[in-house]
């Protein structure tokens, strides 16, 4: 963690996650204004300057309503990855807490959330036999026995992992058994430890057809706002079409249209289809995370109440659960 970015122990953090076009931005603004939060973007594309329409960035007016962080961080030809996000997010959250506000993480990049909450490090290949043995032991011996074992070999991890959180419990034991070092040792060597975060993860979801219709409307809106001109301007600024940022959903579709490979109608159709597929992958990712508590975006009142209860709860070293 960078100097001056220290956070209070078990600092409460709320993450609002979900697929593209589900309605995260509008609800996040409402919640932030109501509860006194600042928004930390958790979007792997909104970090890029000059890429506004295709990344569905909050507008300048929306950013004036609520303070936002980690938007327009790097140029399109500069690298940005999960490790950089973790460093930047810790610094942003520390600054937010110094202003007596609390951070609201908002976005659909699951890897960023996992890196922030669980730590990120270069993991060697793990032995599948160890993994299966631990699964069998969990079924036969129970979570309490395995959690006690974790406490003996990695007390820091045991303090932040609830016995019910089987996924992380097994992962921590697997890391120790496979590498001879605890998860906490790996984190201490290769990145900031997540022990100071107490996270409530709120997932937004809609009925499949409803989400598909919203995606279709978003594609049309992006084009009306001048998405093609945005891509042309990026090319005119010298940003190569082969850049990772330029090959993301939306940008690569418009580039293919500009290159004469697709017709306008085919570009729109493929963009909508690929965006729906991306949204499905996002949902699959977050649904695999046992800690995610799901709501419909229209349930703003219920979400606000859940957040208020979470923020008022006594501090502990474990992850909040639904």
CSV table of C-alpha atoms in Angstrom, one decimal:
chain,number,residue,atom,x,y,z
A,1,UNK,CA,0.0,0.0,0.0
A,2,UNK,CA,1.3,3.5,-0.8
A,3,UNK,CA,2.4,5.8,2.0
A,4,UNK,CA,-0.5,7.7,3.4
A,5,UNK,CA,-3.1,5.2,2.2
A,6,UNK,CA,-3.6,3.4,5.5
A,7,UNK,CA,-7.2,2.3,6.2
A,8,UNK,CA,-9.0,1.7,9.5
A,9,UNK,CA,-9.1,-2.0,10.5
A,10,UNK,CA,-12.2,-3.7,9.1
A,11,UNK,CA,-13.2,-0.6,7.2
A,12,UNK,CA,-16.7,-1.1,5.8
A,13,UNK,CA,-16.8,-1.1,2.0
A,14,UNK,CA,-19.9,-1.7,-0.2
A,15,UNK,CA,-19.5,-3.0,-3.8
A,16,UNK,CA,-22.3,-2.6,-6.2
A,17,UNK,CA,-21.8,-5.1,-9.1
A,18,UNK,CA,-23.6,-6.6,-12.0
A,19,UNK,CA,-23.7,-6.9,-15.8
A,20,UNK,CA,-23.4,-4.1,-18.2
A,21,UNK,CA,-26.6,-2.1,-18.7
A,22,UNK,CA,-28.3,-3.5,-15.6
A,23,UNK,CA,-28.6,0.0,-14.0
A,24,UNK,CA,-25.6,0.3,-11.7
A,25,UNK,CA,-24.9,4.0,-12.5
A,26,UNK,CA,-28.3,5.4,-11.7
A,27,UNK,CA,-28.7,3.4,-8.5
A,28,UNK,CA,-25.1,4.2,-7.4
A,29,UNK,CA,-25.7,7.9,-7.7
A,30,UNK,CA,-28.9,7.6,-5.7
A,31,UNK,CA,-27.3,5.5,-2.9
A,32,UNK,CA,-24.2,7.7,-2.7
A,33,UNK,CA,-26.3,10.9,-2.3
A,34,UNK,CA,-28.6,9.3,0.2
A,35,UNK,CA,-25.9,7.7,2.3
A,36,UNK,CA,-22.9,10.0,2.0
A,37,UNK,CA,-20.6,8.0,-0.2
A,38,UNK,CA,-18.1,8.6,-2.9
A,39,UNK,CA,-18.0,6.3,-5.9
A,40,UNK,CA,-14.9,4.2,-6.8
A,41,UNK,CA,-15.2,2.9,-10.3
A,42,UNK,CA,-14.5,-0.8,-10.7
A,43,UNK,CA,-14.6,-0.8,-14.5
A,44,UNK,CA,-11.6,-1.9,-16.5
A,45,UNK,CA,-12.5,0.4,-19.5
A,46,UNK,CA,-13.5,3.6,-17.7
A,47,UNK,CA,-9.9,4.1,-16.6
A,48,UNK,CA,-9.1,5.2,-20.2
A,49,UNK,CA,-9.1,8.8,-21.2
A,50,UNK,CA,-11.0,9.8,-24.4
A,51,UNK,CA,-13.0,6.6,-24.3
A,52,UNK,CA,-16.3,7.9,-23.0
A,53,UNK,CA,-19.3,6.8,-25.0
A,54,UNK,CA,-18.2,3.2,-25.6
A,55,UNK,CA,-17.4,2.7,-22.0
A,56,UNK,CA,-20.7,4.2,-20.7
A,57,UNK,CA,-18.8,6.5,-18.3
A,58,UNK,CA,-20.9,8.6,-15.9
A,59,UNK,CA,-21.5,12.0,-17.5
A,60,UNK,CA,-19.7,15.1,-16.2
A,61,UNK,CA,-23.0,16.2,-14.6
A,62,UNK,CA,-23.3,12.9,-12.8
A,63,UNK,CA,-19.7,13.2,-11.6
A,64,UNK,CA,-20.5,16.7,-10.3
A,65,UNK,CA,-23.4,15.2,-8.3
A,66,UNK,CA,-21.2,12.6,-6.6
A,67,UNK,CA,-17.4,12.5,-6.4
A,68,UNK,CA,-16.0,9.7,-8.6
A,69,UNK,CA,-12.6,8.0,-8.5
A,70,UNK,CA,-10.6,5.8,-11.0
A,71,UNK,CA,-12.1,7.3,-14.1
A,72,UNK,CA,-9.8,8.8,-16.8
A,73,UNK,CA,-6.6,7.3,-15.1
A,74,UNK,CA,-4.5,6.4,-18.1
A,75,UNK,CA,-4.3,7.0,-21.9
A,76,UNK,CA,-5.6,4.3,-24.2
A,77,UNK,CA,-2.1,3.1,-25.1
A,78,UNK,CA,-1.0,2.8,-21.4
A,79,UNK,CA,-1.2,-0.6,-19.6
A,80,UNK,CA,-3.7,-0.9,-16.7
A,81,UNK,CA,-4.3,-4.1,-14.8
A,82,UNK,CA,-5.7,-5.5,-11.6
A,83,UNK,CA,-2.6,-4.9,-9.5
A,84,UNK,CA,-2.7,-1.2,-10.5
A,85,UNK,CA,-6.4,-1.0,-9.7
A,86,UNK,CA,-5.7,-2.4,-6.2
A,87,UNK,CA,-3.1,0.2,-5.5
A,88,UNK,CA,-5.2,3.1,-6.9
A,89,UNK,CA,-8.4,1.8,-5.1
A,90,UNK,CA,-6.7,1.6,-1.7
A,91,UNK,CA,-5.4,5.2,-2.1
A,92,UNK,CA,-8.8,6.4,-3.2
A,93,UNK,CA,-10.6,4.7,-0.3
A,94,UNK,CA,-8.1,6.1,2.2
A,95,UNK,CA,-8.7,9.6,0.9
A,96,UNK,CA,-12.5,9.1,1.1
A,97,UNK,CA,-12.3,8.0,4.7
A,98,UNK,CA,-10.2,11.0,5.6
A,99,UNK,CA,-13.1,13.1,4.3
A,100,UNK,CA,-15.5,11.2,6.7
A,101,UNK,CA,-17.3,9.6,3.7
A,102,UNK,CA,-17.4,5.9,2.8
A,103,UNK,CA,-16.4,4.2,-0.5
A,104,UNK,CA,-19.0,2.7,-2.8
A,105,UNK,CA,-17.3,0.4,-5.4
A,106,UNK,CA,-19.3,0.3,-8.6
A,107,UNK,CA,-18.6,-1.8,-11.7
A,108,UNK,CA,-18.7,-5.1,-13.5
A,109,UNK,CA,-15.1,-6.1,-13.5
A,110,UNK,CA,-15.1,-9.1,-11.2
A,111,UNK,CA,-11.3,-9.6,-11.3
A,112,UNK,CA,-10.8,-6.2,-9.8
A,113,UNK,CA,-13.1,-6.9,-6.9
A,114,UNK,CA,-11.5,-10.3,-6.3
A,115,UNK,CA,-8.0,-8.7,-6.4
A,116,UNK,CA,-9.0,-6.0,-3.9
A,117,UNK,CA,-10.8,-8.3,-1.5
A,118,UNK,CA,-8.8,-11.5,-1.7
A,119,UNK,CA,-5.4,-10.2,-2.8
A,120,UNK,CA,-3.6,-10.8,-6.1
A,121,UNK,CA,-0.4,-12.6,-6.6
A,122,UNK,CA,1.3,-14.9,-9.1
A,123,UNK,CA,0.0,-18.3,-8.1
A,124,UNK,CA,2.0,-21.4,-9.2
A,125,UNK,CA,0.1,-24.4,-10.6
A,126,UNK,CA,-1.8,-26.1,-7.8
A,127,UNK,CA,-2.2,-29.8,-7.4
A,128,UNK,CA,-5.7,-31.0,-8.4
A,129,UNK,CA,-5.3,-34.0,-6.1
A,130,UNK,CA,-4.8,-31.6,-3.1
A,131,UNK,CA,-7.9,-29.7,-4.2
A,132,UNK,CA,-10.0,-32.9,-4.4
A,133,UNK,CA,-8.7,-34.2,-1.1
A,134,UNK,CA,-9.7,-31.0,0.7
A,135,UNK,CA,-13.2,-31.1,-0.9
A,136,UNK,CA,-13.6,-34.7,0.4
A,137,UNK,CA,-12.4,-33.7,3.9
A,138,UNK,CA,-14.8,-30.8,4.0
A,139,UNK,CA,-17.7,-33.2,3.2
A,140,UNK,CA,-16.5,-35.7,5.7
A,141,UNK,CA,-15.0,-33.7,8.6
A,142,UNK,CA,-16.9,-30.4,8.3
A,143,UNK,CA,-16.0,-26.8,8.0
A,144,UNK,CA,-15.2,-26.2,11.7
A,145,UNK,CA,-12.4,-28.8,11.5
A,146,UNK,CA,-10.9,-27.3,8.4
A,147,UNK,CA,-11.2,-23.8,9.7
A,148,UNK,CA,-9.3,-24.8,12.8
A,149,UNK,CA,-6.6,-26.2,10.6
A,150,UNK,CA,-6.4,-23.0,8.7
A,151,UNK,CA,-6.1,-21.0,11.9
A,152,UNK,CA,-3.1,-23.1,12.9
A,153,UNK,CA,-1.2,-22.6,9.6
A,154,UNK,CA,-2.5,-19.1,8.6
A,155,UNK,CA,-4.1,-17.3,11.4
A,156,UNK,CA,-4.5,-14.0,9.4
A,157,UNK,CA,-6.5,-15.8,6.7
A,158,UNK,CA,-8.6,-17.6,9.3
A,159,UNK,CA,-9.4,-14.3,10.9
A,160,UNK,CA,-10.9,-12.8,7.7
A,161,UNK,CA,-12.4,-16.0,6.2
A,162,UNK,CA,-15.7,-17.2,7.7
A,163,UNK,CA,-16.1,-21.0,8.2
A,164,UNK,CA,-19.1,-20.9,5.9
A,165,UNK,CA,-17.1,-19.4,3.1
A,166,UNK,CA,-16.1,-22.8,1.7
A,167,UNK,CA,-14.6,-21.4,-1.5
A,168,UNK,CA,-12.0,-19.2,0.2
A,169,UNK,CA,-11.5,-21.6,3.1
A,170,UNK,CA,-10.5,-24.4,0.7
A,171,UNK,CA,-8.4,-22.1,-1.4
A,172,UNK,CA,-6.4,-20.9,1.6
A,173,UNK,CA,-5.7,-24.5,2.7
A,174,UNK,CA,-4.9,-25.5,-0.9
A,175,UNK,CA,-2.4,-22.7,-1.3
A,176,UNK,CA,-0.6,-23.7,1.9
A,177,UNK,CA,-0.6,-27.4,1.1
A,178,UNK,CA,0.6,-26.9,-2.5
A,179,UNK,CA,3.2,-24.2,-2.0
A,180,UNK,CA,4.4,-24.6,1.6
A,181,UNK,CA,3.6,-21.0,2.3
A,182,UNK,CA,0.4,-19.5,3.7
A,183,UNK,CA,-1.9,-17.3,1.6
A,184,UNK,CA,-1.0,-14.4,3.9
A,185,UNK,CA,2.7,-14.9,3.3
A,186,UNK,CA,2.1,-14.7,-0.5
A,187,UNK,CA,0.1,-11.5,-0.1
A,188,UNK,CA,2.7,-9.9,2.1
A,189,UNK,CA,5.4,-10.6,-0.5
A,190,UNK,CA,3.4,-9.6,-3.6
A,191,UNK,CA,0.7,-7.1,-2.7
A,192,UNK,CA,-1.4,-5.3,-0.1
A,193,UNK,CA,-3.3,-7.7,2.1
A,194,UNK,CA,-7.1,-7.4,2.2
A,195,UNK,CA,-7.5,-7.8,5.9
A,196,UNK,CA,-8.6,-4.2,6.5
A,197,UNK,CA,-11.7,-4.5,4.3
A,198,UNK,CA,-15.1,-5.6,5.4
A,199,UNK,CA,-17.1,-5.9,2.2
A,200,UNK,CA,-20.8,-6.1,1.4
A,201,UNK,CA,-21.2,-7.2,-2.2
A,202,UNK,CA,-24.5,-6.3,-3.7
A,203,UNK,CA,-25.4,-7.7,-7.1
A,204,UNK,CA,-27.9,-6.2,-9.5
A,205,UNK,CA,-29.8,-8.4,-11.8
A,206,UNK,CA,-32.8,-8.3,-14.2
A,207,UNK,CA,-34.9,-10.8,-16.1
A,208,UNK,CA,-33.1,-11.9,-19.1
A,209,UNK,CA,-35.4,-10.3,-21.7
A,210,UNK,CA,-35.5,-7.1,-19.8
A,211,UNK,CA,-31.7,-6.9,-19.7
A,212,UNK,CA,-31.5,-7.7,-23.4
A,213,UNK,CA,-33.9,-4.9,-24.2
A,214,UNK,CA,-31.8,-2.5,-22.2
A,215,UNK,CA,-28.6,-3.5,-24.0
A,216,UNK,CA,-30.3,-3.0,-27.3
A,217,UNK,CA,-31.4,0.5,-26.2
A,218,UNK,CA,-27.9,1.2,-25.0
A,219,UNK,CA,-26.3,0.3,-28.3
A,220,UNK,CA,-28.7,2.6,-30.1
A,221,UNK,CA,-28.0,5.4,-27.6
A,222,UNK,CA,-24.3,5.1,-28.0
A,223,UNK,CA,-24.5,5.5,-31.7
A,224,UNK,CA,-26.8,8.5,-31.3
A,225,UNK,CA,-24.3,10.1,-29.0
A,226,UNK,CA,-21.6,9.9,-31.6
A,227,UNK,CA,-19.7,6.7,-30.8
A,228,UNK,CA,-18.4,6.4,-34.4
A,229,UNK,CA,-17.0,9.9,-34.1
A,230,UNK,CA,-15.3,9.0,-30.8
A,231,UNK,CA,-13.5,6.0,-32.4
A,232,UNK,CA,-12.5,8.1,-35.4
A,233,UNK,CA,-11.1,10.8,-33.1
A,234,UNK,CA,-9.1,8.1,-31.2
A,235,UNK,CA,-7.6,7.0,-34.5
A,236,UNK,CA,-6.9,10.6,-35.4
A,237,UNK,CA,-5.0,11.0,-32.2
A,238,UNK,CA,-2.7,8.2,-33.2
A,239,UNK,CA,-4.1,5.4,-31.1
A,240,UNK,CA,-3.6,2.1,-33.0
A,241,UNK,CA,-6.6,-0.1,-33.7
A,242,UNK,CA,-4.6,-3.1,-32.4
A,243,UNK,CA,-4.3,-1.7,-28.8
A,244,UNK,CA,-5.9,-3.8,-26.1
A,245,UNK,CA,-8.2,-0.9,-25.2
A,246,UNK,CA,-9.3,-0.4,-28.8
A,247,UNK,CA,-10.1,-4.1,-29.2
A,248,UNK,CA,-12.7,-4.1,-26.4
A,249,UNK,CA,-16.4,-4.6,-27.0
A,250,UNK,CA,-17.8,-1.7,-29.0
A,251,UNK,CA,-14.6,-0.2,-30.1
A,252,UNK,CA,-13.5,-3.3,-32.2
A,253,UNK,CA,-17.0,-3.4,-33.7
A,254,UNK,CA,-16.9,0.2,-34.9
A,255,UNK,CA,-13.4,-0.3,-36.1
A,256,UNK,CA,-14.5,-3.3,-38.2
A,257,UNK,CA,-17.3,-1.2,-39.6
A,258,UNK,CA,-15.0,1.7,-40.4
A,259,UNK,CA,-12.6,-0.8,-42.1
A,260,UNK,CA,-15.4,-1.8,-44.5
A,261,UNK,CA,-15.7,-5.4,-43.2
A,262,UNK,CA,-19.2,-5.1,-41.8
A,263,UNK,CA,-22.2,-3.1,-42.9
A,264,UNK,CA,-23.8,-0.7,-40.5
A,265,UNK,CA,-26.6,-3.1,-39.7
A,266,UNK,CA,-24.2,-6.0,-39.1
A,267,UNK,CA,-22.1,-3.8,-36.8
A,268,UNK,CA,-25.1,-3.0,-34.7
A,269,UNK,CA,-26.3,-6.6,-34.6
A,270,UNK,CA,-23.0,-8.0,-33.6
A,271,UNK,CA,-22.4,-5.3,-31.0
A,272,UNK,CA,-25.7,-6.1,-29.3
A,273,UNK,CA,-25.1,-9.9,-29.5
A,274,UNK,CA,-21.6,-9.6,-28.1
A,275,UNK,CA,-22.7,-7.3,-25.3
A,276,UNK,CA,-25.4,-9.7,-24.3
A,277,UNK,CA,-22.8,-12.5,-24.2
A,278,UNK,CA,-20.5,-10.3,-22.1
A,279,UNK,CA,-23.3,-9.5,-19.7
A,280,UNK,CA,-24.0,-13.3,-19.3
A,281,UNK,CA,-20.3,-13.9,-18.5
A,282,UNK,CA,-20.4,-11.1,-15.9
A,283,UNK,CA,-23.5,-12.6,-14.2
A,284,UNK,CA,-21.9,-16.1,-14.2
A,285,UNK,CA,-18.7,-14.7,-12.5
A,286,UNK,CA,-20.6,-12.9,-9.8
A,287,UNK,CA,-23.1,-15.7,-9.2
A,288,UNK,CA,-20.1,-18.0,-8.4
A,289,UNK,CA,-19.2,-15.7,-5.6
A,290,UNK,CA,-21.1,-17.0,-2.6
A,291,UNK,CA,-21.0,-13.6,-0.8
A,292,UNK,CA,-23.0,-11.7,-3.4
A,293,UNK,CA,-26.4,-10.6,-2.2
A,294,UNK,CA,-28.8,-10.1,-5.2
A,295,UNK,CA,-31.4,-7.4,-5.8
A,296,UNK,CA,-33.4,-5.9,-8.6
A,297,UNK,CA,-32.2,-2.3,-9.3
A,298,UNK,CA,-35.8,-1.1,-8.5
A,299,UNK,CA,-35.3,-2.3,-4.9
A,300,UNK,CA,-33.4,0.9,-4.0
A,301,UNK,CA,-35.1,1.2,-0.6
A,302,UNK,CA,-34.3,-2.4,0.4
A,303,UNK,CA,-30.7,-2.0,-0.8
A,304,UNK,CA,-30.3,1.3,1.1
A,305,UNK,CA,-31.6,-0.4,4.3
A,306,UNK,CA,-29.2,-3.3,3.9
A,307,UNK,CA,-26.3,-0.9,3.4
A,308,UNK,CA,-27.3,1.1,6.5
A,309,UNK,CA,-27.5,-2.0,8.6
A,310,UNK,CA,-24.1,-3.1,7.3
A,311,UNK,CA,-22.4,0.2,8.1
A,312,UNK,CA,-23.9,0.3,11.6
A,313,UNK,CA,-22.9,-3.3,12.4
A,314,UNK,CA,-20.1,-3.9,14.9
A,315,UNK,CA,-16.7,-4.3,13.2
A,316,UNK,CA,-15.3,-7.7,12.7
A,317,UNK,CA,-12.6,-9.3,10.6
A,318,UNK,CA,-15.0,-11.3,8.5
A,319,UNK,CA,-16.7,-10.6,5.3
A,320,UNK,CA,-20.3,-9.4,5.5
A,321,UNK,CA,-22.9,-11.9,4.4
A,322,UNK,CA,-26.4,-11.6,3.2
